[in-house]
Tab-separated table of C-alpha atoms and ligand atoms in Angstrom:
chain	number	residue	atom	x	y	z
A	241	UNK	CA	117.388	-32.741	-122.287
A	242	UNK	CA	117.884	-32.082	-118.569
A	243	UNK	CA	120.799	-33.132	-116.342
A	244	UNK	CA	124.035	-33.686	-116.833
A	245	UNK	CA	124.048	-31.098	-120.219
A	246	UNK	CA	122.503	-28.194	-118.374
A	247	UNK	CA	124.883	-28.816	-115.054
A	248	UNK	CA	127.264	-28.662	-117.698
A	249	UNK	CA	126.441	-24.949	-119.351
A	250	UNK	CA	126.054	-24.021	-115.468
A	251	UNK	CA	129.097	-25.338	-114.750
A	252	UNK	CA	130.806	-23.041	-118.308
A	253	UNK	CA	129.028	-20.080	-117.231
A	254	UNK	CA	130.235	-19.828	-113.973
A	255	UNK	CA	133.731	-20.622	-114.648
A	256	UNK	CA	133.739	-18.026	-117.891
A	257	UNK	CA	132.084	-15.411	-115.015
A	258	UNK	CA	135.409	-16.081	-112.823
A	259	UNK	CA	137.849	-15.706	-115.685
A	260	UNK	CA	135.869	-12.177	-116.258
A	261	UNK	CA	136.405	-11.085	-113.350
A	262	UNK	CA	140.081	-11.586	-112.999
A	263	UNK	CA	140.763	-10.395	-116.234
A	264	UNK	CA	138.627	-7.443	-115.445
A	265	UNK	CA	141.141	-6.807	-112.671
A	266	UNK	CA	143.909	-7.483	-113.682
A	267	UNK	CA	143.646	-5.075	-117.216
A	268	UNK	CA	141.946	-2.342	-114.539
A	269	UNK	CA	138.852	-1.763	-116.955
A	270	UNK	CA	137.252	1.656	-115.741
A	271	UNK	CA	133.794	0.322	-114.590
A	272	UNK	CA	132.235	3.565	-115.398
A	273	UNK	CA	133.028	3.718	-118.846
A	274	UNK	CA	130.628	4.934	-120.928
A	275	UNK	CA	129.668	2.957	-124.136
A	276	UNK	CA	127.006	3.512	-127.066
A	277	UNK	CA	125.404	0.945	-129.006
A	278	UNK	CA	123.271	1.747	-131.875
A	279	UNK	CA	120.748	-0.327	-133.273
A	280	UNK	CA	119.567	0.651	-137.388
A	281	UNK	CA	115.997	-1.163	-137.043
A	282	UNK	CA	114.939	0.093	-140.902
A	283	UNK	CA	112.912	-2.307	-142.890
A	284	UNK	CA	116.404	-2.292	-145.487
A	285	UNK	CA	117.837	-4.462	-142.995
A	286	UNK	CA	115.156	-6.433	-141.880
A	287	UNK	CA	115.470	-10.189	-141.741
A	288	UNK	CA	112.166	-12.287	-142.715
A	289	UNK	CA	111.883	-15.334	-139.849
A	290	UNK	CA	111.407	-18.483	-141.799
A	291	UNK	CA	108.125	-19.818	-141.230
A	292	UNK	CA	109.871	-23.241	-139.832
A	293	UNK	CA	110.602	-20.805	-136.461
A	294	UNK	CA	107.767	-21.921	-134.746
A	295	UNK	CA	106.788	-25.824	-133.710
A	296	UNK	CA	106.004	-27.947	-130.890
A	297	UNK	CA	108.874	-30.337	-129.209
A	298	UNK	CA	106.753	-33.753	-127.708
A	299	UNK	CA	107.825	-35.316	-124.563
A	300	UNK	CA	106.561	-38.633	-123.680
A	301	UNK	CA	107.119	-38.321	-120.125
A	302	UNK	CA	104.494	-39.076	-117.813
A	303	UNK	CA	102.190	-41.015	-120.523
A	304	UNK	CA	102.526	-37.672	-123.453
A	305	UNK	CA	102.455	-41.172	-125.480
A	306	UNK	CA	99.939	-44.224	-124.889
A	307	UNK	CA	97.573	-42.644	-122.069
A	308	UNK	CA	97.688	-38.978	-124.000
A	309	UNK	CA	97.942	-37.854	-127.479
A	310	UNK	CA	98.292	-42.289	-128.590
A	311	UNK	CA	94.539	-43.534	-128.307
A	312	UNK	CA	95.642	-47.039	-126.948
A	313	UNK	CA	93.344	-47.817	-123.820
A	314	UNK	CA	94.575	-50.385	-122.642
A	315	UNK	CA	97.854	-50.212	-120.653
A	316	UNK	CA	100.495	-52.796	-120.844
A	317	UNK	CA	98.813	-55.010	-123.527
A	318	UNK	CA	101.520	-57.740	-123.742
A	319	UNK	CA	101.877	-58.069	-120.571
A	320	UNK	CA	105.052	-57.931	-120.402
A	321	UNK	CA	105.778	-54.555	-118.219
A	322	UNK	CA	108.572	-56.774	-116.340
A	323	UNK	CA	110.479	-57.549	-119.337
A	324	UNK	CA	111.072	-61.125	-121.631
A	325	UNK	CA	111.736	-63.371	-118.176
A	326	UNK	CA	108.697	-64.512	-116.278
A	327	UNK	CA	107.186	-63.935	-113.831
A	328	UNK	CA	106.848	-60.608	-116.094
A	329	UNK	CA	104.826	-57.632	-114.816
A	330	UNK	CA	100.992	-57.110	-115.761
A	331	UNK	CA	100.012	-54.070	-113.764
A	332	UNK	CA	97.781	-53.048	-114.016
A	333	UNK	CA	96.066	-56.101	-115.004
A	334	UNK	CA	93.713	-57.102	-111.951
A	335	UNK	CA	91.267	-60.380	-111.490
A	336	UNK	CA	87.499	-60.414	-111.343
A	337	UNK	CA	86.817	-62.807	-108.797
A	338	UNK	CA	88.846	-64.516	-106.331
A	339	UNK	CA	92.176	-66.765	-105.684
A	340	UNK	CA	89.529	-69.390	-105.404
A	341	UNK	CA	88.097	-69.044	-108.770
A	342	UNK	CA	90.753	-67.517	-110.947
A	343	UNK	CA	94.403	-67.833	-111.267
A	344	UNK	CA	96.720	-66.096	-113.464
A	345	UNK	CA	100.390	-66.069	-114.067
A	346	UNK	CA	102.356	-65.194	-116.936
A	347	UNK	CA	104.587	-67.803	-119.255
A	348	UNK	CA	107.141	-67.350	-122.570
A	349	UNK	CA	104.467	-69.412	-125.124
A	350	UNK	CA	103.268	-66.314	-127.125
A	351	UNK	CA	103.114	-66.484	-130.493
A	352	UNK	CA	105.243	-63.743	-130.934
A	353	UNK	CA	109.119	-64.075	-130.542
A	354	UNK	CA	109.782	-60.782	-129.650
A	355	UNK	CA	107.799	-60.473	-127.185
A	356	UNK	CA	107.523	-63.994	-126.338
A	357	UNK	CA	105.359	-63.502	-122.653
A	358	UNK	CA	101.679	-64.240	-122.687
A	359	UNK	CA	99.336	-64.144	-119.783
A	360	UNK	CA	98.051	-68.203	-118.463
A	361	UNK	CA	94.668	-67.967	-116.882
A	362	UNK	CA	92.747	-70.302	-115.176
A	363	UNK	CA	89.037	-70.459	-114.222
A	364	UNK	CA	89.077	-72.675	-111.333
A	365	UNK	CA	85.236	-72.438	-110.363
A	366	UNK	CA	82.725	-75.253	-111.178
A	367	UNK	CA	79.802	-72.901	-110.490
A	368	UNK	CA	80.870	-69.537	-111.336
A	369	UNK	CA	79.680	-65.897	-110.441
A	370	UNK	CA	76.880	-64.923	-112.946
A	371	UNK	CA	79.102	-62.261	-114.577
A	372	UNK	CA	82.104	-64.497	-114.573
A	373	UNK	CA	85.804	-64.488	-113.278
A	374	UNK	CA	88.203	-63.334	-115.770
A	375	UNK	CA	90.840	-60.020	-115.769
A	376	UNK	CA	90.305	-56.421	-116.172
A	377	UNK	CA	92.656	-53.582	-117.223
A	378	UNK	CA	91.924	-50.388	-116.208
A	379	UNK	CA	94.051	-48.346	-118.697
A	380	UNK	CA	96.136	-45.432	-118.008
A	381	UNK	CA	93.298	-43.236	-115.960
A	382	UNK	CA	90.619	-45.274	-116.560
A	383	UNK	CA	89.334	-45.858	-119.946
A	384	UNK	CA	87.044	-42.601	-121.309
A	385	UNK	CA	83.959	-44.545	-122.778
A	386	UNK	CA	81.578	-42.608	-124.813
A	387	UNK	CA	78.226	-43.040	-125.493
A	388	UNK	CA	77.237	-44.563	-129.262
A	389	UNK	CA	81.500	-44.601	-129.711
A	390	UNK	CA	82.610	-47.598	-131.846
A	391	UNK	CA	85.960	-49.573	-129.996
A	392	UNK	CA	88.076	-51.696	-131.758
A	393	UNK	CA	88.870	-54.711	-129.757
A	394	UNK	CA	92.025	-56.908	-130.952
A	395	UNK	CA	93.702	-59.418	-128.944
A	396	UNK	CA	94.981	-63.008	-129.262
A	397	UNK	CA	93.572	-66.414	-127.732
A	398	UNK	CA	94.355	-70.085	-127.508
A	399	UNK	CA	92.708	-72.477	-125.658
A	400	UNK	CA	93.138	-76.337	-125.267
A	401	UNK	CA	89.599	-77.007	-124.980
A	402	UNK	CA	87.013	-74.829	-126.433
A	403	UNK	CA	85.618	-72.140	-124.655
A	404	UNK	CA	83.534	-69.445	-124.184
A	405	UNK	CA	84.820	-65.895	-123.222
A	406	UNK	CA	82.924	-62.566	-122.879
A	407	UNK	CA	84.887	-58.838	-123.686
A	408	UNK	CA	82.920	-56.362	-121.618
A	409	UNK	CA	83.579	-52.256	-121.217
A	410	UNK	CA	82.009	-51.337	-117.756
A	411	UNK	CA	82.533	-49.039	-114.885
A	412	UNK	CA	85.245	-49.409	-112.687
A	413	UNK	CA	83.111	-51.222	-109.911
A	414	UNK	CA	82.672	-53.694	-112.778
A	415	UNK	CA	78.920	-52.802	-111.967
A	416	UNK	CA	77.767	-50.677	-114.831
A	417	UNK	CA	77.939	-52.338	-118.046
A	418	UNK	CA	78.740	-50.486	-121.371
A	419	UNK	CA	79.249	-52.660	-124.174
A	420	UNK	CA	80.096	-56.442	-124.346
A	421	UNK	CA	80.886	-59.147	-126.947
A	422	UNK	CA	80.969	-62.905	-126.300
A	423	UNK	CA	83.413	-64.792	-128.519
A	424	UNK	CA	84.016	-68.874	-128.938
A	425	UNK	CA	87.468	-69.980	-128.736
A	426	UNK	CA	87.766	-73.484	-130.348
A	427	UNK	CA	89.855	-75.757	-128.352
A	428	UNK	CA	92.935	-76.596	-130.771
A	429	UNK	CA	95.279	-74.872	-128.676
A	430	UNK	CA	95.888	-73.091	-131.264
A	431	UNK	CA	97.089	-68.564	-131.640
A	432	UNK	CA	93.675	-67.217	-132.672
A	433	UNK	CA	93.557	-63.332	-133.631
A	434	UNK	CA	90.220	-61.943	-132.217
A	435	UNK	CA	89.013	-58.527	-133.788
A	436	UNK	CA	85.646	-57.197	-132.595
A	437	UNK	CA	84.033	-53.848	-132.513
A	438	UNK	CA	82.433	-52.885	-129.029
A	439	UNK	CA	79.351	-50.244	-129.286
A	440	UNK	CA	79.256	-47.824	-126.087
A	441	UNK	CA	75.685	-48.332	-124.567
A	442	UNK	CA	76.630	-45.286	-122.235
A	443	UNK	CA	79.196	-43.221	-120.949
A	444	UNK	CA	81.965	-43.445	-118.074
A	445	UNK	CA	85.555	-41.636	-118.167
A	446	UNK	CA	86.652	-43.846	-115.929
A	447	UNK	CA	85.793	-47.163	-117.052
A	448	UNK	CA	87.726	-51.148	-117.949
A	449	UNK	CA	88.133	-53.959	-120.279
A	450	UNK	CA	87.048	-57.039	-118.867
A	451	UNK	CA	87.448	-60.340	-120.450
A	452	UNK	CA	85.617	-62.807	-118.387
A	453	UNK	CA	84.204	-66.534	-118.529
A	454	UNK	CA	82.221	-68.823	-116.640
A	455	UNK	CA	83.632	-72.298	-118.128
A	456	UNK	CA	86.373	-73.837	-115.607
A	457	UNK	CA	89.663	-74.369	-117.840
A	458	UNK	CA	92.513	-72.521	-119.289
A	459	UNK	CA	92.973	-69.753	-122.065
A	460	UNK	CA	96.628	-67.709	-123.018
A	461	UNK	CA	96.129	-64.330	-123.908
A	462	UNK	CA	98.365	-61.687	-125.420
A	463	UNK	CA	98.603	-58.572	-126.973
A	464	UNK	CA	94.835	-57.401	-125.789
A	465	UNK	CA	94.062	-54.003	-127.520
A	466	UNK	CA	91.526	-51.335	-127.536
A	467	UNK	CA	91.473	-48.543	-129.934
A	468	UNK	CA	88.205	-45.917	-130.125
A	469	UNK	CA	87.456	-46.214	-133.774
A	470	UNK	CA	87.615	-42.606	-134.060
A	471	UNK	CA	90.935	-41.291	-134.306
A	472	UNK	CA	92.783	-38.260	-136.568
A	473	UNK	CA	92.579	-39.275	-140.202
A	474	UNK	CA	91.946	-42.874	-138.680
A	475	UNK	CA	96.168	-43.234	-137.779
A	476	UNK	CA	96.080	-43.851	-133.831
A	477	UNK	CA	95.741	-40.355	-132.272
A	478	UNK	CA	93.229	-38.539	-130.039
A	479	UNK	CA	91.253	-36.132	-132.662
A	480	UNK	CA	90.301	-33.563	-129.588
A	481	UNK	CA	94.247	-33.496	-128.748
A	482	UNK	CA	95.567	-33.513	-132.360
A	483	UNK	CA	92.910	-30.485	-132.863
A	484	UNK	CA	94.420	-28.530	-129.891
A	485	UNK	CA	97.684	-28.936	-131.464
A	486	UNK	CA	96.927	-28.115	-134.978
A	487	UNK	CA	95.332	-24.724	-133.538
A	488	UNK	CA	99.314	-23.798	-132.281
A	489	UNK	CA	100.212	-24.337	-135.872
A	490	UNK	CA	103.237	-25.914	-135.541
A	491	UNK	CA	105.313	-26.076	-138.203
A	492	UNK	CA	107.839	-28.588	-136.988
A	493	UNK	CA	107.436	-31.172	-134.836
A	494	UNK	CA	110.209	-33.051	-132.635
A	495	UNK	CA	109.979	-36.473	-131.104
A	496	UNK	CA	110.448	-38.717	-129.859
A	497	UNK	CA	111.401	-36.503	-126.832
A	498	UNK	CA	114.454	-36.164	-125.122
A	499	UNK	CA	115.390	-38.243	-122.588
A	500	UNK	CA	112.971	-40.766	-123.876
A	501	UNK	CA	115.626	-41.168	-126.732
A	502	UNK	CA	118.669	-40.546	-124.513
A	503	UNK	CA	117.468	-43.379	-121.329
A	504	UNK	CA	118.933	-43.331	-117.868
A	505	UNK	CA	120.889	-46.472	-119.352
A	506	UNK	CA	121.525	-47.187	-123.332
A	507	UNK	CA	120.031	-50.326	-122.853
A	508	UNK	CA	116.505	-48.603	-121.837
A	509	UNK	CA	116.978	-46.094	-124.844
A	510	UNK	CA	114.210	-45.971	-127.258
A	511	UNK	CA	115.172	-47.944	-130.326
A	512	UNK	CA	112.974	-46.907	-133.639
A	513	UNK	CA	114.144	-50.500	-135.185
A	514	UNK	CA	111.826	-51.711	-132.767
A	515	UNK	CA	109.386	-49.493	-132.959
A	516	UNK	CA	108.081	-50.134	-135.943
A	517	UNK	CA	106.236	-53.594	-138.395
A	518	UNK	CA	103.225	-54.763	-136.894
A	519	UNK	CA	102.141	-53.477	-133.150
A	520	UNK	CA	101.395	-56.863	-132.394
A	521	UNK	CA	105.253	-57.639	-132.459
A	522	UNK	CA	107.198	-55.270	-131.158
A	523	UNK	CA	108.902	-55.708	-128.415
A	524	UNK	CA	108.201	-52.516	-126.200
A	525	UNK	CA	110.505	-51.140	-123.690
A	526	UNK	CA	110.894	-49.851	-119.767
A	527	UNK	CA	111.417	-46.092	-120.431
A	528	UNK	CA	113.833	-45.754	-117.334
A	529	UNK	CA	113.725	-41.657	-117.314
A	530	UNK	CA	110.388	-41.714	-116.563
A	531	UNK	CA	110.099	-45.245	-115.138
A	532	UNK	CA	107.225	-46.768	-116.892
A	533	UNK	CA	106.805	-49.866	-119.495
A	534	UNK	CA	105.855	-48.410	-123.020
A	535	UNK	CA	104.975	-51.005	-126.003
A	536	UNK	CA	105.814	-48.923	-128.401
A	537	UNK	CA	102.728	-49.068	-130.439
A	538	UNK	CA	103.419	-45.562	-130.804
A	539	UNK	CA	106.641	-45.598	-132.321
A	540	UNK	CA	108.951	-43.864	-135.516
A	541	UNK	CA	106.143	-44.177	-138.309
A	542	UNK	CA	103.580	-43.005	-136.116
A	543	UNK	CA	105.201	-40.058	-135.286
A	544	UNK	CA	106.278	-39.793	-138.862
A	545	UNK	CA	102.654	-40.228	-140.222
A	546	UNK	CA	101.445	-37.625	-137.321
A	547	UNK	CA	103.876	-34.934	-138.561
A	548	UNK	CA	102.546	-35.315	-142.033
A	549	UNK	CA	98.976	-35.370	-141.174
A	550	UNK	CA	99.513	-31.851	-138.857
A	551	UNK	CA	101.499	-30.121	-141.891
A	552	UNK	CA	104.280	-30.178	-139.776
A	553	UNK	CA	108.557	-30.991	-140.786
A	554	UNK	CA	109.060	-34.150	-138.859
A	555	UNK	CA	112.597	-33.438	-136.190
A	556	UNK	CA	113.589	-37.074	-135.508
A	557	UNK	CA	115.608	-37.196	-132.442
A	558	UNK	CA	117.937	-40.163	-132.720
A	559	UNK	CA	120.243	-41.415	-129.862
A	560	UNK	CA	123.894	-40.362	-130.695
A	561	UNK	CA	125.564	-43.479	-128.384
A	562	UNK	CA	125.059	-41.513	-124.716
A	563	UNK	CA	122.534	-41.840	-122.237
A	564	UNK	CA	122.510	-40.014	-118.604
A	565	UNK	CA	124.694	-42.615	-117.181
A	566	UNK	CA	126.827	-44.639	-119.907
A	567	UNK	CA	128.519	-44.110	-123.459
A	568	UNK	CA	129.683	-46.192	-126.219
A	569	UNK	CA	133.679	-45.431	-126.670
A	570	UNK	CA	133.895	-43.213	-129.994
A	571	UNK	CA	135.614	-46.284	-131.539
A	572	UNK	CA	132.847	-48.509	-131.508
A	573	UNK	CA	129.929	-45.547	-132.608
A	574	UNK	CA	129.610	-47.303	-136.310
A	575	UNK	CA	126.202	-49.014	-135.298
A	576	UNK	CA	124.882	-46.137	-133.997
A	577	UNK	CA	126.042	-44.136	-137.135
A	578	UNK	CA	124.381	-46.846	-139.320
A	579	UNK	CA	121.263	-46.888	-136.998
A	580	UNK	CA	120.805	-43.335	-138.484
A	581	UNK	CA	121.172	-43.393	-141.411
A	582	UNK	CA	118.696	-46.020	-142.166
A	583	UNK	CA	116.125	-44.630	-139.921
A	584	UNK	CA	116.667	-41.554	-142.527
A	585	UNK	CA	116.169	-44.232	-145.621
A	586	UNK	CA	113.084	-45.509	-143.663
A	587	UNK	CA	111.574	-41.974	-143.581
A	588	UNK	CA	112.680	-40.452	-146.922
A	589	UNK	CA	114.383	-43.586	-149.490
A	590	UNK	CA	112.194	-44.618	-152.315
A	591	UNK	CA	109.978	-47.344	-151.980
A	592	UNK	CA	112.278	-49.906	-153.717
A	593	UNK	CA	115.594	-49.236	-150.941
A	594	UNK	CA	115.962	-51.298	-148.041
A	595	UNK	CA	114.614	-49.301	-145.143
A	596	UNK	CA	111.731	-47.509	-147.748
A	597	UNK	CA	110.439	-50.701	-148.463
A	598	UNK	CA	109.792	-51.654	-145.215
A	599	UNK	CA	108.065	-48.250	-144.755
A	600	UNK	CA	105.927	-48.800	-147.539
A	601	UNK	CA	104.643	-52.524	-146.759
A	602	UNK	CA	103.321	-50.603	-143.329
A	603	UNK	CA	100.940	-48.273	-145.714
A	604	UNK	CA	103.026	-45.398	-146.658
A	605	UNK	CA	104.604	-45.505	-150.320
B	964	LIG	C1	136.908	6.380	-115.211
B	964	LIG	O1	136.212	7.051	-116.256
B	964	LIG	C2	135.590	8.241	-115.862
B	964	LIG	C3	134.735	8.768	-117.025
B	964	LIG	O2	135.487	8.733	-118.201
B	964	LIG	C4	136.658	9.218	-115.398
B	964	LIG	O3	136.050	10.422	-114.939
B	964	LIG	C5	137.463	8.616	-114.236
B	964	LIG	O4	138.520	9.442	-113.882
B	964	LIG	C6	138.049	7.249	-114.666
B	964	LIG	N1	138.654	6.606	-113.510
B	964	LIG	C7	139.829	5.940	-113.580
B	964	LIG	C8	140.283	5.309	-112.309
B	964	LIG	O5	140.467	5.850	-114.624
B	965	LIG	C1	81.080	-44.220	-113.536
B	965	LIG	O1	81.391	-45.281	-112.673
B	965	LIG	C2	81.596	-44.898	-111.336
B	965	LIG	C3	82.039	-46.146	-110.576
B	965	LIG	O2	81.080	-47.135	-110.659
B	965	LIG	C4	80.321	-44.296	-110.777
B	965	LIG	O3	80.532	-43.872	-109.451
B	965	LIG	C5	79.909	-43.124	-111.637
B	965	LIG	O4	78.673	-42.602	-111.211
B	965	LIG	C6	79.812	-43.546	-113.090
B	965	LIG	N1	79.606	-42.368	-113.932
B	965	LIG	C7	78.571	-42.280	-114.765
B	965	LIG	C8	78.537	-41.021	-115.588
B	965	LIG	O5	77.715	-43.137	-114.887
B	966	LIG	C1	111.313	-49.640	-158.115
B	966	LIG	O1	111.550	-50.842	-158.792
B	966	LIG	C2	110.659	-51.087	-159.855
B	966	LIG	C3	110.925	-52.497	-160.384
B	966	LIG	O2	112.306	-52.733	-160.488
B	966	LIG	C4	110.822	-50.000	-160.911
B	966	LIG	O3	109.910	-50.231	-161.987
B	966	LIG	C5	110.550	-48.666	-160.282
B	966	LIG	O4	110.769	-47.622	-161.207
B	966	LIG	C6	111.397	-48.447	-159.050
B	966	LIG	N1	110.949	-47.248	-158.376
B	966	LIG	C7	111.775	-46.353	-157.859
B	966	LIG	C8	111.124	-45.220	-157.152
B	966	LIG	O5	112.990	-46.438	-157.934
């Protein structure tokens, strides 16, 4: 962790160099004393270093989550990057098509109560563009699209009136088209849960997922999704990144960082309660250290399930009640005492204990 902690030690060390000094003076030490150390380096004495010495520490910030070693291409899938009140934030969710022919805003009628902001749009034209008017997210860096890759499109719909909307992965000009799917929303205004598989027709690092239509009405969208199909041992992460890792043989690895865990503010602190259950409902959070919105579809079991599939002792980092700028009084650090503990049953308790069981519904016994 950097800040305060390190000012701290600077802080010791300096103070610790002044006391020196004076008692250094004071006792009249002879500077030019001569002293002999000896060091017996024979094997008898040798210590083995446990093979735990060596490991890697991850840091999410700047994107070492979603947008690196997390496969998710689409950035801020809830759109809720603002937080539960609307207007929320969807950067970097951008129209195709005009103020004339498409209107978006964001409202709380998601399906999902804790993360209860979904994204209203509205196709305003009569007689629209042939490739439609719709959104588009460009990801973190633009999305990498590969050639003959398999994507795993999930997101959720409702529509009043049924309707016709087309999922397409092109270039960034929206010019170049790479893989698309059309899919029928029936008009019960009812939550639908889309899942589709896209087929790359062609490469682009740098392309977006559109969802577009040409019908004049209104669809609610939330929690939009794109996975490559392709991923380590087929849990979420990048196989080229996960290889460059395993070659550093790490045998530990820490997460979920440091001042990820710690937050400029408690409130902004990652939370692995929330972390974790389906992606589709978890809440996310504004990492204020590094001042982005992260949904947390990388959260405490991923990490977990990465550590096993590297060969690697998981180091959880929990949040011990301090951030950079506030504290919880000693007196009231129960909850955050508990909070361990059963983030400790959710990683090692048997399948049958409160915490384990929830583990093991997600997939891991
Ligand atoms: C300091 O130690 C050196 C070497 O032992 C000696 O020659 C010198 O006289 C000492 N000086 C004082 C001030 O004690
Ligand atoms: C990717 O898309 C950009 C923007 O349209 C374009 O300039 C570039 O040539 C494309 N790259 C490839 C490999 O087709
Ligand atoms: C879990 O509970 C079941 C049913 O009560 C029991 O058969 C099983 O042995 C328990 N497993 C563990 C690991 O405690």
């Amino acid at each position: 962790m950097e800040g305060p902690p390190r000012t701290l030690i600077h802080l010791l060390l300096l103070l610790l160099c002044i006391a020196s000094k004076c008692l250094g003076g004071a006792s009249g030490l002879n500077s030019t004393q001569m002293v002999t150390l000896k060091v017996d380096a024979s094997p008898k004495l040798a210590r083995k270093i446990p093979d735990t010495f060596l490991g890697v520490f991850f840091e999410e910030m700047g994107h070492g989550g979603a947008g690196g070693i997390w496969a998710e291409l689409v950035s801020n899938r809830g759109f809720e990057a603002g937080g539960p009140n609307t207007p929320s934030n969807i950067d970097p969710w951008l129209i195709v098509g005009d103020d004339s022919s498409v209107y978006v805003e964001t409202d709380r009628s998601s399906c999902f109560s804790r993360n209860i902001v979904a994204l209203r749009m509205e196709v305003l034209c009569n007689d629209c563009p042939a490739g439609g008017v719709g959104i588009y997210n460009p990801g973190f860096w633009g999305m990498n699209i590969e050639d003959g890759k398999t994507y795993h499109l999930v997101m959720y719909v409702k529509s009043p009136k049924t309707t016709c909307l087309t999922v397409s992965l092109t270039s960034s000009d929206g010019l170049q088209n790479l893989a698309s799917v059309t899919i029928i929303v029936a008009g019960d205004s009812k939550w639908i849960k889309v899942e589709k598989k896209l087929v790359a027709k062609g490469t682009n690092r740098t392309s977006r997922l559109q969802i577009t239509s040409k019908k004049k009405g209104t669809v609610w969208l939330d929690q939009v999704s794109l996975m490559p199909a392709d991923t380590y041992k087929g849990h979420g992460f990048r196989k080229g990144l996960v290889s460059m890792l395993m070659d550093l043989k790490p045998r530990f690895l820490r997460f979920p960082g440091g001042c990820f865990v710690e937050g400029g503010w408690l409130r902004n602190a990652f939370r692995w309660r929330q972390s974790i259950g389906p992606w589709e409902e978890r809440p996310g959070h504004f990492g204020d250290c590094w001042q982005y919105w992260t949904d947390d579809g990388l959260g405490y079991y991923e990490f977990l399930l990465l550590s096993e599939d590297i060969g690697a002792a998981p180091i959880w980092v929990f949040n011990n009640g301090i951030s950079y700028n506030d504290e919880v009084n000693t007196a009231t650090i129960a909850p955050f005492v508990k909070d361990i503990l059963d983030s400790l049953e959710f990683a090692r308790g048997s399948a049958n204990s409160t915490w384990g069981s929830v583990r093991a519904k997600m997939g891991h016994p």
